[in-house]
JSON list of C-alpha atoms in Angstrom, two decimals:
[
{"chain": "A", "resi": 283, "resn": "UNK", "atom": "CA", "xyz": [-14.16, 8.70, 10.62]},
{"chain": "A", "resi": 284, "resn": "UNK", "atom": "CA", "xyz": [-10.30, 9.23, 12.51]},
{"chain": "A", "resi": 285, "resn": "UNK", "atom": "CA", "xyz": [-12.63, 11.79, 14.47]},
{"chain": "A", "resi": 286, "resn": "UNK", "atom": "CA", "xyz": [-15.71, 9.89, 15.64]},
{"chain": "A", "resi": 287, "resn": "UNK", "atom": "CA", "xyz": [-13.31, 6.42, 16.26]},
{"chain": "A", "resi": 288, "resn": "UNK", "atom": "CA", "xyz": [-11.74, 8.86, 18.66]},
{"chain": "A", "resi": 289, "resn": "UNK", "atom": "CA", "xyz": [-14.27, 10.32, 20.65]},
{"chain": "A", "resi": 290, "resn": "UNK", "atom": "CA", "xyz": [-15.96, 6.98, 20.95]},
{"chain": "A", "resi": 291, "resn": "UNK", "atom": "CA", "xyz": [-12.46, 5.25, 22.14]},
{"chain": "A", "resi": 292, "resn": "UNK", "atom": "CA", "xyz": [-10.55, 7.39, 24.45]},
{"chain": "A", "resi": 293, "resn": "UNK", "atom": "CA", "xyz": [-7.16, 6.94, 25.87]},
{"chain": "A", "resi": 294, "resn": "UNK", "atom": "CA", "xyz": [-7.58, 4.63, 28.90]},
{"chain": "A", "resi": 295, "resn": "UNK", "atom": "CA", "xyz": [-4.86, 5.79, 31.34]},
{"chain": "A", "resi": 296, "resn": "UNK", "atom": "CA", "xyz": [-3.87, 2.54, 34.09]},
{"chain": "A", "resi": 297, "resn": "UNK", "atom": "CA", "xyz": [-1.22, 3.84, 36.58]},
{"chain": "A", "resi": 298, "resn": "UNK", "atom": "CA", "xyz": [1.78, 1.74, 37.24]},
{"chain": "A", "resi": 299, "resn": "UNK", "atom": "CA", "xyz": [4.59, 2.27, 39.88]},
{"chain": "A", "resi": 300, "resn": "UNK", "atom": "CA", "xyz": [7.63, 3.52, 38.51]},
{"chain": "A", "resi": 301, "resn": "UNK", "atom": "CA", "xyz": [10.30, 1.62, 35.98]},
{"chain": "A", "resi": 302, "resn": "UNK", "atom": "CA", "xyz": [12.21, 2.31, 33.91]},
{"chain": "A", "resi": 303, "resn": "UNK", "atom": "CA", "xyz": [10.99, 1.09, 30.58]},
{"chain": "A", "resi": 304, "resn": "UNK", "atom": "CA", "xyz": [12.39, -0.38, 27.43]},
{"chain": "A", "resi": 305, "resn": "UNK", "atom": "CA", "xyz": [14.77, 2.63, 27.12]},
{"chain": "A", "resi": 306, "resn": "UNK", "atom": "CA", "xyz": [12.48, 4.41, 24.28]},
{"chain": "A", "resi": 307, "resn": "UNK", "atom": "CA", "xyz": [11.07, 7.66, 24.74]},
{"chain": "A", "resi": 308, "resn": "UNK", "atom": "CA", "xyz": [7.62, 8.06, 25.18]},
{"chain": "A", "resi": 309, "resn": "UNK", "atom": "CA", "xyz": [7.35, 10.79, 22.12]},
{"chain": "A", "resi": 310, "resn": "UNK", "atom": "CA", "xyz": [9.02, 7.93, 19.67]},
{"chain": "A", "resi": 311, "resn": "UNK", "atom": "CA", "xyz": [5.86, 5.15, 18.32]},
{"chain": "A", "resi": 312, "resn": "UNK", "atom": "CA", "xyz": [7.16, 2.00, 17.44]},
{"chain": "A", "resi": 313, "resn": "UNK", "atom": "CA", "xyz": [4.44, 2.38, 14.48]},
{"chain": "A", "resi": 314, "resn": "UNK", "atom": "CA", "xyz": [2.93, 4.47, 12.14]},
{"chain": "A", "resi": 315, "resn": "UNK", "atom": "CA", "xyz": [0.18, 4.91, 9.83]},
{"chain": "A", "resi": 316, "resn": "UNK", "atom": "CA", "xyz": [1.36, 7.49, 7.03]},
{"chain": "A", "resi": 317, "resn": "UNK", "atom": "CA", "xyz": [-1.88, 7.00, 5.04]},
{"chain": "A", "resi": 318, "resn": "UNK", "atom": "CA", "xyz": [-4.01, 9.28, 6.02]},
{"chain": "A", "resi": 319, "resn": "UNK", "atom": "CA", "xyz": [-7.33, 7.63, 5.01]},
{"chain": "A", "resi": 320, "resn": "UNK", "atom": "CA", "xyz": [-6.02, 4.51, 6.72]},
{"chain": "A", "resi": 321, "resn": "UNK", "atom": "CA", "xyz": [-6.93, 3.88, 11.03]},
{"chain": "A", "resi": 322, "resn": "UNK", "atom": "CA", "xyz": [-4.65, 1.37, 12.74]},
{"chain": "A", "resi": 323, "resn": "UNK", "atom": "CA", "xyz": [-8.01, 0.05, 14.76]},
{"chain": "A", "resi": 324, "resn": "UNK", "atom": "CA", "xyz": [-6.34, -2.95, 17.19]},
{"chain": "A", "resi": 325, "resn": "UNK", "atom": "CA", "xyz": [-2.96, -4.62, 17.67]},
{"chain": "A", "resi": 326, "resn": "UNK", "atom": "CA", "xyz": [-2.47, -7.23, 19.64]},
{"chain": "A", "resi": 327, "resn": "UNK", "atom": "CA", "xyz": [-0.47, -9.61, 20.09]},
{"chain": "A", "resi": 328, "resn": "UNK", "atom": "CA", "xyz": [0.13, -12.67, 17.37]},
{"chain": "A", "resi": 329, "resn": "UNK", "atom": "CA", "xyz": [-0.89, -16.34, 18.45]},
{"chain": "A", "resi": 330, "resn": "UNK", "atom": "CA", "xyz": [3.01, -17.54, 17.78]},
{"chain": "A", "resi": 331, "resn": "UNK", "atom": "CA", "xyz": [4.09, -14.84, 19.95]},
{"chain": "A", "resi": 332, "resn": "UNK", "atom": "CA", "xyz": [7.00, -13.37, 18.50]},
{"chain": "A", "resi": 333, "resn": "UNK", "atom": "CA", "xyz": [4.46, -10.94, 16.18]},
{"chain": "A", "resi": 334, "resn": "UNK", "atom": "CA", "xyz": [1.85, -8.65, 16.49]},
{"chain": "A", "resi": 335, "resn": "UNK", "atom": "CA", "xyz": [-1.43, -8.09, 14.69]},
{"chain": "A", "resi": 336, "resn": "UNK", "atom": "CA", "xyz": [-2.58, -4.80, 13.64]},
{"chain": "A", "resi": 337, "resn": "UNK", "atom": "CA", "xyz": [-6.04, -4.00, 11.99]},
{"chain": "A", "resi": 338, "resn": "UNK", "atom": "CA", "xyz": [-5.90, -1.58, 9.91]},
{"chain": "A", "resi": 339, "resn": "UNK", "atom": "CA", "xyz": [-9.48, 0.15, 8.60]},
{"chain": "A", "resi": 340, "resn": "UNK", "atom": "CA", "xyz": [-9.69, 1.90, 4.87]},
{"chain": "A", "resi": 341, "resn": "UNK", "atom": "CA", "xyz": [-11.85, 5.03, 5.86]},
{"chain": "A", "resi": 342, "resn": "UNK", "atom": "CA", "xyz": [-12.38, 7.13, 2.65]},
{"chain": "A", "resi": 343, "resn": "UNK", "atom": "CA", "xyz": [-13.87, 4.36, 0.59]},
{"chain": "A", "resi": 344, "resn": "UNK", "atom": "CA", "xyz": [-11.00, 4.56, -2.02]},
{"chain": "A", "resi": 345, "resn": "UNK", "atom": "CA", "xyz": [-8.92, 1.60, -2.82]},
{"chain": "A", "resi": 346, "resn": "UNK", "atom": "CA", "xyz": [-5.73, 2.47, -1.17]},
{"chain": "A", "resi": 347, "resn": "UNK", "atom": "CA", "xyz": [-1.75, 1.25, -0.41]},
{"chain": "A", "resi": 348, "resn": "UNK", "atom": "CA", "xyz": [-1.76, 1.14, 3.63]},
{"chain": "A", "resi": 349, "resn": "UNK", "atom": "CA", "xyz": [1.87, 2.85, 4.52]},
{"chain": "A", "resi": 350, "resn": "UNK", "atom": "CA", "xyz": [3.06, 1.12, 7.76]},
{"chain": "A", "resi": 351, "resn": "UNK", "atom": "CA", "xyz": [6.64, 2.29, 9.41]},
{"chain": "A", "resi": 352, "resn": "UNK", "atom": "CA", "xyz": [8.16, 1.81, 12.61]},
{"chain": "A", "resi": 353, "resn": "UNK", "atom": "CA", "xyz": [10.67, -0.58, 14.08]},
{"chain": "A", "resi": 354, "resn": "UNK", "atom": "CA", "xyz": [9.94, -4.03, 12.73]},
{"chain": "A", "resi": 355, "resn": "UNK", "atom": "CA", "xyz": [11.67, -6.41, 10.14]},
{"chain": "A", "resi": 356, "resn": "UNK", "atom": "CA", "xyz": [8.74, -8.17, 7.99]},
{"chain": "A", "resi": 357, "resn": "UNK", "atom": "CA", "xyz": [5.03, -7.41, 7.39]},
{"chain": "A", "resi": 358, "resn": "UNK", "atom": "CA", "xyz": [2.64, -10.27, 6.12]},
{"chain": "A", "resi": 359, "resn": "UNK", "atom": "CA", "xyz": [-0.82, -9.96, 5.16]},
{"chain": "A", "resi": 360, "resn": "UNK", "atom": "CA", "xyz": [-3.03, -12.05, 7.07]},
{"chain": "A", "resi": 361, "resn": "UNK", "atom": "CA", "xyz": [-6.46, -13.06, 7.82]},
{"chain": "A", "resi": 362, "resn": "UNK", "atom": "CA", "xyz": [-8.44, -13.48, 10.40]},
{"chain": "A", "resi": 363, "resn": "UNK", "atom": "CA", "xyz": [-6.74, -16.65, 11.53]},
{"chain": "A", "resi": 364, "resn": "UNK", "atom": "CA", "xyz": [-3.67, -15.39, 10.63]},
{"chain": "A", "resi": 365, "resn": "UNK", "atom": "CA", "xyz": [-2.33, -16.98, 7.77]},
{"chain": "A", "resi": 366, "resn": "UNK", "atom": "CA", "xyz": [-1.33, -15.09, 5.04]},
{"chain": "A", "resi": 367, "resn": "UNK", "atom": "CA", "xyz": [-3.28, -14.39, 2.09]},
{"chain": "A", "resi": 368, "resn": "UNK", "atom": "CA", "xyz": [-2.00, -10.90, 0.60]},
{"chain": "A", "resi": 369, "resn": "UNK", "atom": "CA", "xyz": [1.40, -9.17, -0.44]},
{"chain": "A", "resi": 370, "resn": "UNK", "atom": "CA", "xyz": [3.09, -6.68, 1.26]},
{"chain": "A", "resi": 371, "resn": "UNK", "atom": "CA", "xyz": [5.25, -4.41, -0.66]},
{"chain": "A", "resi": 372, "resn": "UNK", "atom": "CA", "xyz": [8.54, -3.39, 1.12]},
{"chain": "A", "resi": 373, "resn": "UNK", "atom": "CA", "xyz": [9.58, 0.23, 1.24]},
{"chain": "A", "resi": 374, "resn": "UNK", "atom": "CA", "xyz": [12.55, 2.28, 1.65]},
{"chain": "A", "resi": 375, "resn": "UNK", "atom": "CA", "xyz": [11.24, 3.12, 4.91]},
{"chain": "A", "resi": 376, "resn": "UNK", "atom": "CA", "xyz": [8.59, 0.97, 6.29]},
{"chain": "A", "resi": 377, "resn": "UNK", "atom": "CA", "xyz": [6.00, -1.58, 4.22]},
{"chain": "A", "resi": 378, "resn": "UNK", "atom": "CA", "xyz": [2.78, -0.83, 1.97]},
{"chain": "A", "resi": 379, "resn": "UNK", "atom": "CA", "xyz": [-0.27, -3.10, 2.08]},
{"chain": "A", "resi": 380, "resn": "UNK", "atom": "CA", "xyz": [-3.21, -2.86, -0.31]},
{"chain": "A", "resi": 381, "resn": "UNK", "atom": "CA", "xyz": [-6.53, -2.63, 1.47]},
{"chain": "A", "resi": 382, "resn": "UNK", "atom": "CA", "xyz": [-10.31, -2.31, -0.57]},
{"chain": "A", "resi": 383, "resn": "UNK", "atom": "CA", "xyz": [-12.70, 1.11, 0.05]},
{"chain": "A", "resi": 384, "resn": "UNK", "atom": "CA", "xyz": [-14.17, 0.81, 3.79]},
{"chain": "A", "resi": 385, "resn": "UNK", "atom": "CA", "xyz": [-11.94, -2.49, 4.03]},
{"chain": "A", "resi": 386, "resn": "UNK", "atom": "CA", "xyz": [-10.10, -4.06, 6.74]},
{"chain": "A", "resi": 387, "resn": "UNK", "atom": "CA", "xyz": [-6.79, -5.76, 6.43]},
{"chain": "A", "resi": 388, "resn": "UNK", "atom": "CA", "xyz": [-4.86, -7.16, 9.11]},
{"chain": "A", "resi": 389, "resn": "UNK", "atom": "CA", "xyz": [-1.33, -7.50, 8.99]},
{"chain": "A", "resi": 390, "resn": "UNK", "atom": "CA", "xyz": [1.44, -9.62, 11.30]},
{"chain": "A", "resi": 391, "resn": "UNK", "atom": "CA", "xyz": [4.54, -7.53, 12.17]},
{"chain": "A", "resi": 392, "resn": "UNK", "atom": "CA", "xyz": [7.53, -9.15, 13.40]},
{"chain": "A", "resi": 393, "resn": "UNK", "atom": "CA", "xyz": [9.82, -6.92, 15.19]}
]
């Protein structure tokens, strides 16, 4: 499924003019997926705007803990509205979320 939901969504490239950035390297993601049956599909940004949403998509059909990481201080399991209806677990490194086989879960980060 990773496969096909890239071919059908390629990288859209927009040119800029030059900046300097947030002072990250390109090569570093702010977030990361380490299940490997689980696709981060969207993330956008969260209606109280300090937040972000991210979809996440169960690919495998196997109930599975979703293993987010990256530079962020809480994760809350939303729905679609976003108010929270799940636990998160946190990690040593990172937060796990539970999703269902071929579910979706979305989840607020707050960096």
């Amino acid at each position: 499924m990773r496969l096909g939901m890239e071919f059908n969504h390629p990288l859209i490239v927009h040119a800029t003019t030059f900046h300097t950035g947030g002072g990250r390297s390109f090569s570093e993601p702010w977030l990361t997926c380490e299940t490997e049956s689980v696709v981060i599909s969207s993330i956008r940004p969260a209606q109280n705007g300090n937040s972000w949403i991210i979809q996440l998509v169960e690919a495998d059909g196997v109930a599975t803990e979703a293993k987010l990481t990256g530079e962020f201080s809480n994760a809350e399991h939303v729905d679609a509205m976003e108010r929270p209806v799940g636990t998160t677990t946190r990690l040593e490194q990172g937060w796990s979320i539970p999703i269902r086989p071929h579910g979706i879960a979305a989840v607020r980060l707050v960096r």
